[in-house]
Every structure is written in C-alpha cells, then in structure tokens.
Amino acid sequence: MTTLLLVDDEKNIIELERLYLEKEGYQVEACYDGHTALAKFRALKPAAIILDLMLPGVDGWDVCRRIRQESDVPIIMLTARDQDIDKIVGLELGADDYLTKPFNPRELVARVKAIFRRTSPTPKTQRLSIGDLTMDLDRREATVGKRQLELRAKEFDLLAVFAQNPGIVLTRERLLQIAWGYDFAGETRTVDVHVAHLRKKLANAHTQIETVSGVGYKLVSEQ
C-alpha cells in the first residue's frame, strides 16, 4: 500500500486529508511538527509528503530543504500563505506542488494522483533526442553529450514535455496541464521557476529552452 506522510499542526486538517486519502486506498501517517516530520520521513520513507509551512519547531520551508538534501520524494506544500513569494520560495526549495488553504480535499486527492502518474514507470523504454540532449523516459535519465543531468522529478517531467515537442512553442498553461497533470490556473510562475532551474542545468549545452515573449517557451537545438 502506498504510504503518504501528512504534516500539519491543525489536527482537523489532518483528519480531513486522512478521510479522503484513505478512501482512495492510501496508507496515511501523520505528525504535527517539523522535528517529528523529519524523523518519520527517514523511518517510513513515504511515497509522497503533504507539508504545511507554518509548523512549530522547524518550519515547513526548513523541513522541505532538509528532505531535498536526502531525497526526491514528491512534496506538496499545503498552507494558508497565498503570497506569490511564499510559493516561489517553496518551489525553489524543491516542492513539487503548492495548494492554498482553504482547499477542496478532492483537489488534493487529484494532485496526489497526478504526482504518482508522473513518477510511475512507463510500460516500455522510450528515448528522446534533440541536439545533444538525450532522455530515457523509462530510466528517467537525461544526458547532454556524456554529462548526466541531475534533475529533480518535476524538472525531468517538464524537460520531457519540451523534448517531446521540439521547436514547438508551449504556453505556460499548456506546460502546467501536461507536466503537472491537471489545470493549475493562476500559478504560471511555477513553470518559470522550473524553467530557470533547467536552464542552469543545461548551461553550455547546444540544446536550450528559449522564451517566446508573451507566449511561453520552446526547446531548440543549435546542432
């Protein structure tokens, strides 16, 4: 059974999440502070973490940062803070998704399912190549020439969308729909943050992500 770790200091929120997630067949473990969250993460090795920002002891940002030093486990940040800067910081620290309270628990379930769809193995080996970039979708590996790229789960998903559509201009909304697996309206900065990360990792490559002003992005190769 797939184990999820819920981290929130509001017990009523935990119980609401638990109710809907257990109905979908997930095994749910919960805790209410940052120190316990880190301990449970290491002990349980959950398949995904739903993490509140405002925690006693160690806050959610620090918990996310520490987990990212050890693992690429998917993290959904769930918080009452809805300022853009909070979302950007969370994504910069490695969160895969961000949901603002109050929330519809069915949307949370949909986002959890979307994360697992993106990270589940493909049924057969698929390889994509554009310029000096090669992606093995089955192994979830990407290389530029002989250099292997160190990509987080969401970065790989986003780069794969570009590689499957070489030279095609993709809007931020379309990228969110494909790479995130659902409509993520109003959060297009998520794409910008992840594109910025990818550009750093593609530095000196002949294959780059170009901005198309007022529209979106496209993957192009100089080779």
mmCIF file with all atom_site columns, C-alpha atoms in Angstrom:
data_model
loop_
_atom_site.group_PDB
_atom_site.id
_atom_site.type_symbol
_atom_site.label_atom_id
_atom_site.label_alt_id
_atom_site.label_comp_id
_atom_site.label_asym_id
_atom_site.label_entity_id
_atom_site.label_seq_id
_atom_site.pdbx_PDB_ins_code
_atom_site.Cartn_x
_atom_site.Cartn_y
_atom_site.Cartn_z
_atom_site.occupancy
_atom_site.B_iso_or_equiv
_atom_site.pdbx_formal_charge
_atom_site.auth_seq_id
_atom_site.auth_comp_id
_atom_site.auth_asym_id
_atom_site.auth_atom_id
_atom_site.pdbx_PDB_model_num
ATOM 1   C CA . MET A 1 1   ? 0.000   0.000  0.000   1.00 0.00 ? 1   MET A CA 1
ATOM 2   C CA . THR A 1 2   ? 1.265   3.492  -0.872  1.00 0.00 ? 2   THR A CA 1
ATOM 3   C CA . THR A 1 3   ? 2.207   5.478  2.234   1.00 0.00 ? 3   THR A CA 1
ATOM 4   C CA . LEU A 1 4   ? 1.665   9.235  2.479   1.00 0.00 ? 4   LEU A CA 1
ATOM 5   C CA . LEU A 1 5   ? 3.072   11.428 5.250   1.00 0.00 ? 5   LEU A CA 1
ATOM 6   C CA . LEU A 1 6   ? 0.836   14.334 6.309   1.00 0.00 ? 6   LEU A CA 1
ATOM 7   C CA . VAL A 1 7   ? 2.468   17.164 8.265   1.00 0.00 ? 7   VAL A CA 1
ATOM 8   C CA . ASP A 1 8   ? 0.230   19.873 9.732   1.00 0.00 ? 8   ASP A CA 1
ATOM 9   C CA . ASP A 1 9   ? -0.221  21.412 13.185  1.00 0.00 ? 9   ASP A CA 1
ATOM 10  C CA . GLU A 1 10  ? -4.006  21.580 12.664  1.00 0.00 ? 10  GLU A CA 1
ATOM 11  C CA . LYS A 1 11  ? -5.455  18.201 13.613  1.00 0.00 ? 11  LYS A CA 1
ATOM 12  C CA . ASN A 1 12  ? -8.774  18.914 11.890  1.00 0.00 ? 12  ASN A CA 1
ATOM 13  C CA . ILE A 1 13  ? -6.916  19.436 8.600   1.00 0.00 ? 13  ILE A CA 1
ATOM 14  C CA . ILE A 1 14  ? -5.033  16.165 9.102   1.00 0.00 ? 14  ILE A CA 1
ATOM 15  C CA . GLU A 1 15  ? -8.264  14.277 9.725   1.00 0.00 ? 15  GLU A CA 1
ATOM 16  C CA . LEU A 1 16  ? -9.918  15.791 6.639   1.00 0.00 ? 16  LEU A CA 1
ATOM 17  C CA . GLU A 1 17  ? -6.956  14.808 4.480   1.00 0.00 ? 17  GLU A CA 1
ATOM 18  C CA . ARG A 1 18  ? -6.853  11.353 6.039   1.00 0.00 ? 18  ARG A CA 1
ATOM 19  C CA . LEU A 1 19  ? -10.563 10.765 5.359   1.00 0.00 ? 19  LEU A CA 1
ATOM 20  C CA . TYR A 1 20  ? -10.304 11.460 1.638   1.00 0.00 ? 20  TYR A CA 1
ATOM 21  C CA . LEU A 1 21  ? -6.906  9.874  1.051   1.00 0.00 ? 21  LEU A CA 1
ATOM 22  C CA . GLU A 1 22  ? -7.717  6.636  2.872   1.00 0.00 ? 22  GLU A CA 1
ATOM 23  C CA . LYS A 1 23  ? -10.889 6.332  0.780   1.00 0.00 ? 23  LYS A CA 1
ATOM 24  C CA . GLU A 1 24  ? -8.568  6.233  -2.251  1.00 0.00 ? 24  GLU A CA 1
ATOM 25  C CA . GLY A 1 25  ? -6.585  3.355  -0.762  1.00 0.00 ? 25  GLY A CA 1
ATOM 26  C CA . TYR A 1 26  ? -3.563  5.247  0.557   1.00 0.00 ? 26  TYR A CA 1
ATOM 27  C CA . GLN A 1 27  ? -1.966  4.439  3.901   1.00 0.00 ? 27  GLN A CA 1
ATOM 28  C CA . VAL A 1 28  ? -1.733  7.687  5.857   1.00 0.00 ? 28  VAL A CA 1
ATOM 29  C CA . GLU A 1 29  ? 0.792   8.580  8.556   1.00 0.00 ? 29  GLU A CA 1
ATOM 30  C CA . ALA A 1 30  ? 0.578   11.959 10.278  1.00 0.00 ? 30  ALA A CA 1
ATOM 31  C CA . CYS A 1 31  ? 2.563   14.266 12.531  1.00 0.00 ? 31  CYS A CA 1
ATOM 32  C CA . TYR A 1 32  ? 2.174   17.807 13.807  1.00 0.00 ? 32  TYR A CA 1
ATOM 33  C CA . ASP A 1 33  ? 5.629   19.426 13.946  1.00 0.00 ? 33  ASP A CA 1
ATOM 34  C CA . GLY A 1 34  ? 8.769   19.722 11.866  1.00 0.00 ? 34  GLY A CA 1
ATOM 35  C CA . HIS A 1 35  ? 11.128  17.659 14.039  1.00 0.00 ? 35  HIS A CA 1
ATOM 36  C CA . THR A 1 36  ? 8.759   14.682 14.037  1.00 0.00 ? 36  THR A CA 1
ATOM 37  C CA . ALA A 1 37  ? 8.205   15.100 10.296  1.00 0.00 ? 37  ALA A CA 1
ATOM 38  C CA . LEU A 1 38  ? 11.916  14.668 9.594   1.00 0.00 ? 38  LEU A CA 1
ATOM 39  C CA . ALA A 1 39  ? 12.115  11.624 11.858  1.00 0.00 ? 39  ALA A CA 1
ATOM 40  C CA . LYS A 1 40  ? 9.060   9.987  10.266  1.00 0.00 ? 40  LYS A CA 1
ATOM 41  C CA . PHE A 1 41  ? 10.305  10.759 6.764   1.00 0.00 ? 41  PHE A CA 1
ATOM 42  C CA . ARG A 1 42  ? 13.538  8.879  7.484   1.00 0.00 ? 42  ARG A CA 1
ATOM 43  C CA . ALA A 1 43  ? 11.793  5.985  9.226   1.00 0.00 ? 43  ALA A CA 1
ATOM 44  C CA . LEU A 1 44  ? 8.831   5.486  6.897   1.00 0.00 ? 44  LEU A CA 1
ATOM 45  C CA . LYS A 1 45  ? 10.282  6.520  3.523   1.00 0.00 ? 45  LYS A CA 1
ATOM 46  C CA . PRO A 1 46  ? 6.829   7.654  2.326   1.00 0.00 ? 46  PRO A CA 1
ATOM 47  C CA . ALA A 1 47  ? 5.864   7.775  -1.343  1.00 0.00 ? 47  ALA A CA 1
ATOM 48  C CA . ALA A 1 48  ? 4.854   11.453 -1.003  1.00 0.00 ? 48  ALA A CA 1
ATOM 49  C CA . ILE A 1 49  ? 4.630   14.169 1.653   1.00 0.00 ? 49  ILE A CA 1
ATOM 50  C CA . ILE A 1 50  ? 1.890   16.762 2.164   1.00 0.00 ? 50  ILE A CA 1
ATOM 51  C CA . LEU A 1 51  ? 3.601   19.501 4.137   1.00 0.00 ? 51  LEU A CA 1
ATOM 52  C CA . ASP A 1 52  ? 2.248   22.590 5.884   1.00 0.00 ? 52  ASP A CA 1
ATOM 53  C CA . LEU A 1 53  ? 4.525   25.632 6.078   1.00 0.00 ? 53  LEU A CA 1
ATOM 54  C CA . MET A 1 54  ? 3.564   27.026 9.467   1.00 0.00 ? 54  MET A CA 1
ATOM 55  C CA . LEU A 1 55  ? 4.842   24.343 11.843  1.00 0.00 ? 55  LEU A CA 1
ATOM 56  C CA . PRO A 1 56  ? 6.120   24.560 15.423  1.00 0.00 ? 56  PRO A CA 1
ATOM 57  C CA . GLY A 1 57  ? 9.808   23.890 15.951  1.00 0.00 ? 57  GLY A CA 1
ATOM 58  C CA . VAL A 1 58  ? 11.159  23.503 12.421  1.00 0.00 ? 58  VAL A CA 1
ATOM 59  C CA . ASP A 1 59  ? 9.035   25.292 9.808   1.00 0.00 ? 59  ASP A CA 1
ATOM 60  C CA . GLY A 1 60  ? 7.885   23.728 6.552   1.00 0.00 ? 60  GLY A CA 1
ATOM 61  C CA . TRP A 1 61  ? 10.475  25.516 4.423   1.00 0.00 ? 61  TRP A CA 1
ATOM 62  C CA . ASP A 1 62  ? 13.299  24.069 6.506   1.00 0.00 ? 62  ASP A CA 1
ATOM 63  C CA . VAL A 1 63  ? 11.705  20.620 6.517   1.00 0.00 ? 63  VAL A CA 1
ATOM 64  C CA . CYS A 1 64  ? 11.450  20.753 2.704   1.00 0.00 ? 64  CYS A CA 1
ATOM 65  C CA . ARG A 1 65  ? 15.048  21.913 2.357   1.00 0.00 ? 65  ARG A CA 1
ATOM 66  C CA . ARG A 1 66  ? 16.380  19.135 4.600   1.00 0.00 ? 66  ARG A CA 1
ATOM 67  C CA . ILE A 1 67  ? 14.354  16.441 2.867   1.00 0.00 ? 67  ILE A CA 1
ATOM 68  C CA . ARG A 1 68  ? 15.580  17.624 -0.534  1.00 0.00 ? 68  ARG A CA 1
ATOM 69  C CA . GLN A 1 69  ? 19.156  17.132 0.640   1.00 0.00 ? 69  GLN A CA 1
ATOM 70  C CA . GLU A 1 70  ? 18.355  13.434 1.075   1.00 0.00 ? 70  GLU A CA 1
ATOM 71  C CA . SER A 1 71  ? 15.552  12.522 -1.321  1.00 0.00 ? 71  SER A CA 1
ATOM 72  C CA . ASP A 1 72  ? 13.479  13.411 -4.391  1.00 0.00 ? 72  ASP A CA 1
ATOM 73  C CA . VAL A 1 73  ? 10.260  12.235 -2.723  1.00 0.00 ? 73  VAL A CA 1
ATOM 74  C CA . PRO A 1 74  ? 7.327   14.307 -4.073  1.00 0.00 ? 74  PRO A CA 1
ATOM 75  C CA . ILE A 1 75  ? 6.310   17.152 -1.732  1.00 0.00 ? 75  ILE A CA 1
ATOM 76  C CA . ILE A 1 76  ? 3.022   19.054 -1.870  1.00 0.00 ? 76  ILE A CA 1
ATOM 77  C CA . MET A 1 77  ? 3.034   22.220 0.223   1.00 0.00 ? 77  MET A CA 1
ATOM 78  C CA . LEU A 1 78  ? -0.320  22.898 1.860   1.00 0.00 ? 78  LEU A CA 1
ATOM 79  C CA . THR A 1 79  ? -0.612  26.260 3.591   1.00 0.00 ? 79  THR A CA 1
ATOM 80  C CA . ALA A 1 80  ? -2.725  29.297 4.379   1.00 0.00 ? 80  ALA A CA 1
ATOM 81  C CA . ARG A 1 81  ? 0.015   31.565 2.987   1.00 0.00 ? 81  ARG A CA 1
ATOM 82  C CA . ASP A 1 82  ? -1.020  32.560 -0.541  1.00 0.00 ? 82  ASP A CA 1
ATOM 83  C CA . GLN A 1 83  ? 1.539   35.247 -1.378  1.00 0.00 ? 83  GLN A CA 1
ATOM 84  C CA . ASP A 1 84  ? 3.468   34.646 -4.600  1.00 0.00 ? 84  ASP A CA 1
ATOM 85  C CA . ILE A 1 85  ? 6.802   34.958 -2.797  1.00 0.00 ? 85  ILE A CA 1
ATOM 86  C CA . ASP A 1 86  ? 5.856   32.112 -0.436  1.00 0.00 ? 86  ASP A CA 1
ATOM 87  C CA . LYS A 1 87  ? 5.010   29.869 -3.375  1.00 0.00 ? 87  LYS A CA 1
ATOM 88  C CA . ILE A 1 88  ? 8.183   30.774 -5.225  1.00 0.00 ? 88  ILE A CA 1
ATOM 89  C CA . VAL A 1 89  ? 10.358  30.108 -2.163  1.00 0.00 ? 89  VAL A CA 1
ATOM 90  C CA . GLY A 1 90  ? 8.671   26.741 -1.656  1.00 0.00 ? 90  GLY A CA 1
ATOM 91  C CA . LEU A 1 91  ? 9.254   25.752 -5.275  1.00 0.00 ? 91  LEU A CA 1
ATOM 92  C CA . GLU A 1 92  ? 12.845  26.985 -5.156  1.00 0.00 ? 92  GLU A CA 1
ATOM 93  C CA . LEU A 1 93  ? 13.438  24.754 -2.129  1.00 0.00 ? 93  LEU A CA 1
ATOM 94  C CA . GLY A 1 94  ? 12.190  21.760 -4.085  1.00 0.00 ? 94  GLY A CA 1
ATOM 95  C CA . ALA A 1 95  ? 8.448   21.437 -3.500  1.00 0.00 ? 95  ALA A CA 1
ATOM 96  C CA . ASP A 1 96  ? 6.633   19.789 -6.403  1.00 0.00 ? 96  ASP A CA 1
ATOM 97  C CA . ASP A 1 97  ? 3.276   21.444 -5.859  1.00 0.00 ? 97  ASP A CA 1
ATOM 98  C CA . TYR A 1 98  ? 1.541   24.095 -3.750  1.00 0.00 ? 98  TYR A CA 1
ATOM 99  C CA . LEU A 1 99  ? -2.060  24.120 -2.517  1.00 0.00 ? 99  LEU A CA 1
ATOM 100 C CA . THR A 1 100 ? -3.552  27.038 -0.580  1.00 0.00 ? 100 THR A CA 1
ATOM 101 C CA . LYS A 1 101 ? -5.961  26.705 2.352   1.00 0.00 ? 101 LYS A CA 1
ATOM 102 C CA . PRO A 1 102 ? -8.915  26.579 2.369   1.00 0.00 ? 102 PRO A CA 1
ATOM 103 C CA . PHE A 1 103 ? -8.858  23.791 -0.185  1.00 0.00 ? 103 PHE A CA 1
ATOM 104 C CA . ASN A 1 104 ? -11.151 21.211 -1.705  1.00 0.00 ? 104 ASN A CA 1
ATOM 105 C CA . PRO A 1 105 ? -9.983  17.798 -0.445  1.00 0.00 ? 105 PRO A CA 1
ATOM 106 C CA . ARG A 1 106 ? -10.894 16.292 -3.805  1.00 0.00 ? 106 ARG A CA 1
ATOM 107 C CA . GLU A 1 107 ? -8.366  18.618 -5.438  1.00 0.00 ? 107 GLU A CA 1
ATOM 108 C CA . LEU A 1 108 ? -5.717  17.401 -3.002  1.00 0.00 ? 108 LEU A CA 1
ATOM 109 C CA . VAL A 1 109 ? -6.508  13.803 -3.966  1.00 0.00 ? 109 VAL A CA 1
ATOM 110 C CA . ALA A 1 110 ? -6.286  14.740 -7.663  1.00 0.00 ? 110 ALA A CA 1
ATOM 111 C CA . ARG A 1 111 ? -2.885  16.340 -7.168  1.00 0.00 ? 111 ARG A CA 1
ATOM 112 C CA . VAL A 1 112 ? -1.550  13.325 -5.279  1.00 0.00 ? 112 VAL A CA 1
ATOM 113 C CA . LYS A 1 113 ? -2.729  11.032 -8.080  1.00 0.00 ? 113 LYS A CA 1
ATOM 114 C CA . ALA A 1 114 ? -1.159  13.338 -10.674 1.00 0.00 ? 114 ALA A CA 1
ATOM 115 C CA . ILE A 1 115 ? 2.205   13.151 -8.907  1.00 0.00 ? 115 ILE A CA 1
ATOM 116 C CA . PHE A 1 116 ? 2.130   9.360  -8.955  1.00 0.00 ? 116 PHE A CA 1
ATOM 117 C CA . ARG A 1 117 ? 1.116   9.275  -12.623 1.00 0.00 ? 117 ARG A CA 1
ATOM 118 C CA . ARG A 1 118 ? 4.120   11.408 -13.482 1.00 0.00 ? 118 ARG A CA 1
ATOM 119 C CA . THR A 1 119 ? 6.590   9.336  -11.484 1.00 0.00 ? 119 THR A CA 1
ATOM 120 C CA . SER A 1 120 ? 5.286   5.847  -12.348 1.00 0.00 ? 120 SER A CA 1
ATOM 121 C CA . PRO A 1 121 ? 7.417   3.778  -14.750 1.00 0.00 ? 121 PRO A CA 1
ATOM 122 C CA . THR A 1 122 ? 6.495   3.812  -18.427 1.00 0.00 ? 122 THR A CA 1
ATOM 123 C CA . PRO A 1 123 ? 5.474   0.427  -19.896 1.00 0.00 ? 123 PRO A CA 1
ATOM 124 C CA . LYS A 1 124 ? 8.389   0.314  -22.336 1.00 0.00 ? 124 LYS A CA 1
ATOM 125 C CA . THR A 1 125 ? 11.671  2.087  -22.828 1.00 0.00 ? 125 THR A CA 1
ATOM 126 C CA . GLN A 1 126 ? 11.262  5.400  -24.593 1.00 0.00 ? 126 GLN A CA 1
ATOM 127 C CA . ARG A 1 127 ? 14.201  7.516  -25.684 1.00 0.00 ? 127 ARG A CA 1
ATOM 128 C CA . LEU A 1 128 ? 14.043  11.106 -26.892 1.00 0.00 ? 128 LEU A CA 1
ATOM 129 C CA . SER A 1 129 ? 16.869  13.018 -28.572 1.00 0.00 ? 129 SER A CA 1
ATOM 130 C CA . ILE A 1 130 ? 17.174  16.631 -29.647 1.00 0.00 ? 130 ILE A CA 1
ATOM 131 C CA . GLY A 1 131 ? 20.593  18.053 -30.406 1.00 0.00 ? 131 GLY A CA 1
ATOM 132 C CA . ASP A 1 132 ? 22.985  16.941 -27.672 1.00 0.00 ? 132 ASP A CA 1
ATOM 133 C CA . LEU A 1 133 ? 20.137  16.197 -25.237 1.00 0.00 ? 133 LEU A CA 1
ATOM 134 C CA . THR A 1 134 ? 19.038  12.585 -24.766 1.00 0.00 ? 134 THR A CA 1
ATOM 135 C CA . MET A 1 135 ? 16.275  11.472 -22.402 1.00 0.00 ? 135 MET A CA 1
ATOM 136 C CA . ASP A 1 136 ? 15.446  7.909  -21.358 1.00 0.00 ? 136 ASP A CA 1
ATOM 137 C CA . LEU A 1 137 ? 11.861  8.127  -20.104 1.00 0.00 ? 137 LEU A CA 1
ATOM 138 C CA . ASP A 1 138 ? 11.879  4.607  -18.677 1.00 0.00 ? 138 ASP A CA 1
ATOM 139 C CA . ARG A 1 139 ? 15.034  5.073  -16.606 1.00 0.00 ? 139 ARG A CA 1
ATOM 140 C CA . ARG A 1 140 ? 14.204  8.753  -16.028 1.00 0.00 ? 140 ARG A CA 1
ATOM 141 C CA . GLU A 1 141 ? 17.697  9.763  -17.061 1.00 0.00 ? 141 GLU A CA 1
ATOM 142 C CA . ALA A 1 142 ? 18.799  12.768 -19.107 1.00 0.00 ? 142 ALA A CA 1
ATOM 143 C CA . THR A 1 143 ? 22.211  13.458 -20.598 1.00 0.00 ? 143 THR A CA 1
ATOM 144 C CA . VAL A 1 144 ? 23.839  16.289 -22.512 1.00 0.00 ? 144 VAL A CA 1
ATOM 145 C CA . GLY A 1 145 ? 26.592  14.704 -24.534 1.00 0.00 ? 145 GLY A CA 1
ATOM 146 C CA . LYS A 1 146 ? 28.268  12.434 -21.991 1.00 0.00 ? 146 LYS A CA 1
ATOM 147 C CA . ARG A 1 147 ? 27.211  14.544 -18.999 1.00 0.00 ? 147 ARG A CA 1
ATOM 148 C CA . GLN A 1 148 ? 24.313  13.206 -16.967 1.00 0.00 ? 148 GLN A CA 1
ATOM 149 C CA . LEU A 1 149 ? 21.919  15.867 -15.705 1.00 0.00 ? 149 LEU A CA 1
ATOM 150 C CA . GLU A 1 150 ? 20.929  15.805 -12.043 1.00 0.00 ? 150 GLU A CA 1
ATOM 151 C CA . LEU A 1 151 ? 17.212  16.556 -12.312 1.00 0.00 ? 151 LEU A CA 1
ATOM 152 C CA . ARG A 1 152 ? 14.502  16.589 -9.705  1.00 0.00 ? 152 ARG A CA 1
ATOM 153 C CA . ALA A 1 153 ? 11.314  14.698 -10.548 1.00 0.00 ? 153 ALA A CA 1
ATOM 154 C CA . LYS A 1 154 ? 9.355   17.722 -11.737 1.00 0.00 ? 154 LYS A CA 1
ATOM 155 C CA . GLU A 1 155 ? 12.316  19.116 -13.703 1.00 0.00 ? 155 GLU A CA 1
ATOM 156 C CA . PHE A 1 156 ? 12.575  15.818 -15.576 1.00 0.00 ? 156 PHE A CA 1
ATOM 157 C CA . ASP A 1 157 ? 8.838   15.823 -16.321 1.00 0.00 ? 157 ASP A CA 1
ATOM 158 C CA . LEU A 1 158 ? 8.962   19.363 -17.671 1.00 0.00 ? 158 LEU A CA 1
ATOM 159 C CA . LEU A 1 159 ? 12.058  18.761 -19.793 1.00 0.00 ? 159 LEU A CA 1
ATOM 160 C CA . ALA A 1 160 ? 10.419  15.623 -21.214 1.00 0.00 ? 160 ALA A CA 1
ATOM 161 C CA . VAL A 1 161 ? 7.429   17.691 -22.357 1.00 0.00 ? 161 VAL A CA 1
ATOM 162 C CA . PHE A 1 162 ? 9.786   20.057 -24.186 1.00 0.00 ? 162 PHE A CA 1
ATOM 163 C CA . ALA A 1 163 ? 11.730  17.146 -25.714 1.00 0.00 ? 163 ALA A CA 1
ATOM 164 C CA . GLN A 1 164 ? 8.501   15.565 -26.951 1.00 0.00 ? 164 GLN A CA 1
ATOM 165 C CA . ASN A 1 165 ? 7.613   18.856 -28.659 1.00 0.00 ? 165 ASN A CA 1
ATOM 166 C CA . PRO A 1 166 ? 10.935  20.150 -30.082 1.00 0.00 ? 166 PRO A CA 1
ATOM 167 C CA . GLY A 1 167 ? 10.736  23.602 -31.621 1.00 0.00 ? 167 GLY A CA 1
ATOM 168 C CA . ILE A 1 168 ? 7.066   23.973 -30.678 1.00 0.00 ? 168 ILE A CA 1
ATOM 169 C CA . VAL A 1 169 ? 6.047   26.989 -28.614 1.00 0.00 ? 169 VAL A CA 1
ATOM 170 C CA . LEU A 1 170 ? 4.259   25.833 -25.458 1.00 0.00 ? 170 LEU A CA 1
ATOM 171 C CA . THR A 1 171 ? 2.315   28.221 -23.260 1.00 0.00 ? 171 THR A CA 1
ATOM 172 C CA . ARG A 1 172 ? 2.797   28.149 -19.511 1.00 0.00 ? 172 ARG A CA 1
ATOM 173 C CA . GLU A 1 173 ? -0.788  26.962 -19.117 1.00 0.00 ? 173 GLU A CA 1
ATOM 174 C CA . ARG A 1 174 ? -0.204  24.080 -21.534 1.00 0.00 ? 174 ARG A CA 1
ATOM 175 C CA . LEU A 1 175 ? 3.012   23.090 -19.779 1.00 0.00 ? 175 LEU A CA 1
ATOM 176 C CA . LEU A 1 176 ? 1.200   23.041 -16.448 1.00 0.00 ? 176 LEU A CA 1
ATOM 177 C CA . GLN A 1 177 ? -1.580  20.921 -17.894 1.00 0.00 ? 177 GLN A CA 1
ATOM 178 C CA . ILE A 1 178 ? 0.806   18.337 -19.363 1.00 0.00 ? 178 ILE A CA 1
ATOM 179 C CA . ALA A 1 179 ? 3.673   18.204 -16.852 1.00 0.00 ? 179 ALA A CA 1
ATOM 180 C CA . TRP A 1 180 ? 1.605   18.699 -13.702 1.00 0.00 ? 180 TRP A CA 1
ATOM 181 C CA . GLY A 1 181 ? -1.249  16.523 -14.907 1.00 0.00 ? 181 GLY A CA 1
ATOM 182 C CA . TYR A 1 182 ? -4.125  18.908 -14.175 1.00 0.00 ? 182 TYR A CA 1
ATOM 183 C CA . ASP A 1 183 ? -5.210  22.518 -14.639 1.00 0.00 ? 183 ASP A CA 1
ATOM 184 C CA . PHE A 1 184 ? -3.137  24.713 -12.339 1.00 0.00 ? 184 PHE A CA 1
ATOM 185 C CA . ALA A 1 185 ? -4.713  28.047 -13.302 1.00 0.00 ? 185 ALA A CA 1
ATOM 186 C CA . GLY A 1 186 ? -3.189  31.181 -11.875 1.00 0.00 ? 186 GLY A CA 1
ATOM 187 C CA . GLU A 1 187 ? 0.104   29.561 -10.879 1.00 0.00 ? 187 GLU A CA 1
ATOM 188 C CA . THR A 1 188 ? 2.155   30.011 -14.044 1.00 0.00 ? 188 THR A CA 1
ATOM 189 C CA . ARG A 1 189 ? 5.154   31.204 -12.026 1.00 0.00 ? 189 ARG A CA 1
ATOM 190 C CA . THR A 1 190 ? 5.628   27.542 -11.181 1.00 0.00 ? 190 THR A CA 1
ATOM 191 C CA . VAL A 1 191 ? 6.727   26.987 -14.781 1.00 0.00 ? 191 VAL A CA 1
ATOM 192 C CA . ASP A 1 192 ? 9.084   29.976 -14.716 1.00 0.00 ? 192 ASP A CA 1
ATOM 193 C CA . VAL A 1 193 ? 10.817  28.680 -11.575 1.00 0.00 ? 193 VAL A CA 1
ATOM 194 C CA . HIS A 1 194 ? 11.335  25.214 -13.035 1.00 0.00 ? 194 HIS A CA 1
ATOM 195 C CA . VAL A 1 195 ? 12.478  26.576 -16.410 1.00 0.00 ? 195 VAL A CA 1
ATOM 196 C CA . ALA A 1 196 ? 15.066  28.700 -14.586 1.00 0.00 ? 196 ALA A CA 1
ATOM 197 C CA . HIS A 1 197 ? 16.359  25.562 -12.859 1.00 0.00 ? 197 HIS A CA 1
ATOM 198 C CA . LEU A 1 198 ? 16.528  23.669 -16.149 1.00 0.00 ? 198 LEU A CA 1
ATOM 199 C CA . ARG A 1 199 ? 18.393  26.484 -17.882 1.00 0.00 ? 199 ARG A CA 1
ATOM 200 C CA . LYS A 1 200 ? 21.100  26.369 -15.216 1.00 0.00 ? 200 LYS A CA 1
ATOM 201 C CA . LYS A 1 201 ? 21.450  22.629 -15.659 1.00 0.00 ? 201 LYS A CA 1
ATOM 202 C CA . LEU A 1 202 ? 21.530  22.944 -19.460 1.00 0.00 ? 202 LEU A CA 1
ATOM 203 C CA . ALA A 1 203 ? 24.301  25.565 -19.289 1.00 0.00 ? 203 ALA A CA 1
ATOM 204 C CA . ASN A 1 204 ? 26.853  25.135 -22.107 1.00 0.00 ? 204 ASN A CA 1
ATOM 205 C CA . ALA A 1 205 ? 24.589  22.635 -23.901 1.00 0.00 ? 205 ALA A CA 1
ATOM 206 C CA . HIS A 1 206 ? 23.664  23.079 -27.564 1.00 0.00 ? 206 HIS A CA 1
ATOM 207 C CA . THR A 1 207 ? 20.033  22.445 -26.634 1.00 0.00 ? 207 THR A CA 1
ATOM 208 C CA . GLN A 1 208 ? 18.314  25.279 -24.780 1.00 0.00 ? 208 GLN A CA 1
ATOM 209 C CA . ILE A 1 209 ? 14.901  26.482 -23.635 1.00 0.00 ? 209 ILE A CA 1
ATOM 210 C CA . GLU A 1 210 ? 14.054  29.769 -25.338 1.00 0.00 ? 210 GLU A CA 1
ATOM 211 C CA . THR A 1 211 ? 11.494  32.323 -24.182 1.00 0.00 ? 211 THR A CA 1
ATOM 212 C CA . VAL A 1 212 ? 8.873   33.371 -26.720 1.00 0.00 ? 212 VAL A CA 1
ATOM 213 C CA . SER A 1 213 ? 7.813   36.774 -25.433 1.00 0.00 ? 213 SER A CA 1
ATOM 214 C CA . GLY A 1 214 ? 4.193   36.973 -24.392 1.00 0.00 ? 214 GLY A CA 1
ATOM 215 C CA . VAL A 1 215 ? 3.536   33.337 -25.258 1.00 0.00 ? 215 VAL A CA 1
ATOM 216 C CA . GLY A 1 216 ? 5.691   30.749 -23.493 1.00 0.00 ? 216 GLY A CA 1
ATOM 217 C CA . TYR A 1 217 ? 8.768   28.608 -24.140 1.00 0.00 ? 217 TYR A CA 1
ATOM 218 C CA . LYS A 1 218 ? 10.231  26.223 -26.702 1.00 0.00 ? 218 LYS A CA 1
ATOM 219 C CA . LEU A 1 219 ? 13.143  23.784 -26.786 1.00 0.00 ? 219 LEU A CA 1
ATOM 220 C CA . VAL A 1 220 ? 15.620  24.399 -29.599 1.00 0.00 ? 220 VAL A CA 1
ATOM 221 C CA . SER A 1 221 ? 18.954  22.942 -30.665 1.00 0.00 ? 221 SER A CA 1
ATOM 222 C CA . GLU A 1 222 ? 21.894  24.672 -32.309 1.00 0.00 ? 222 GLU A CA 1
ATOM 223 C CA . GLN A 1 223 ? 23.070  21.369 -33.781 1.00 0.00 ? 223 GLN A CA 1
#
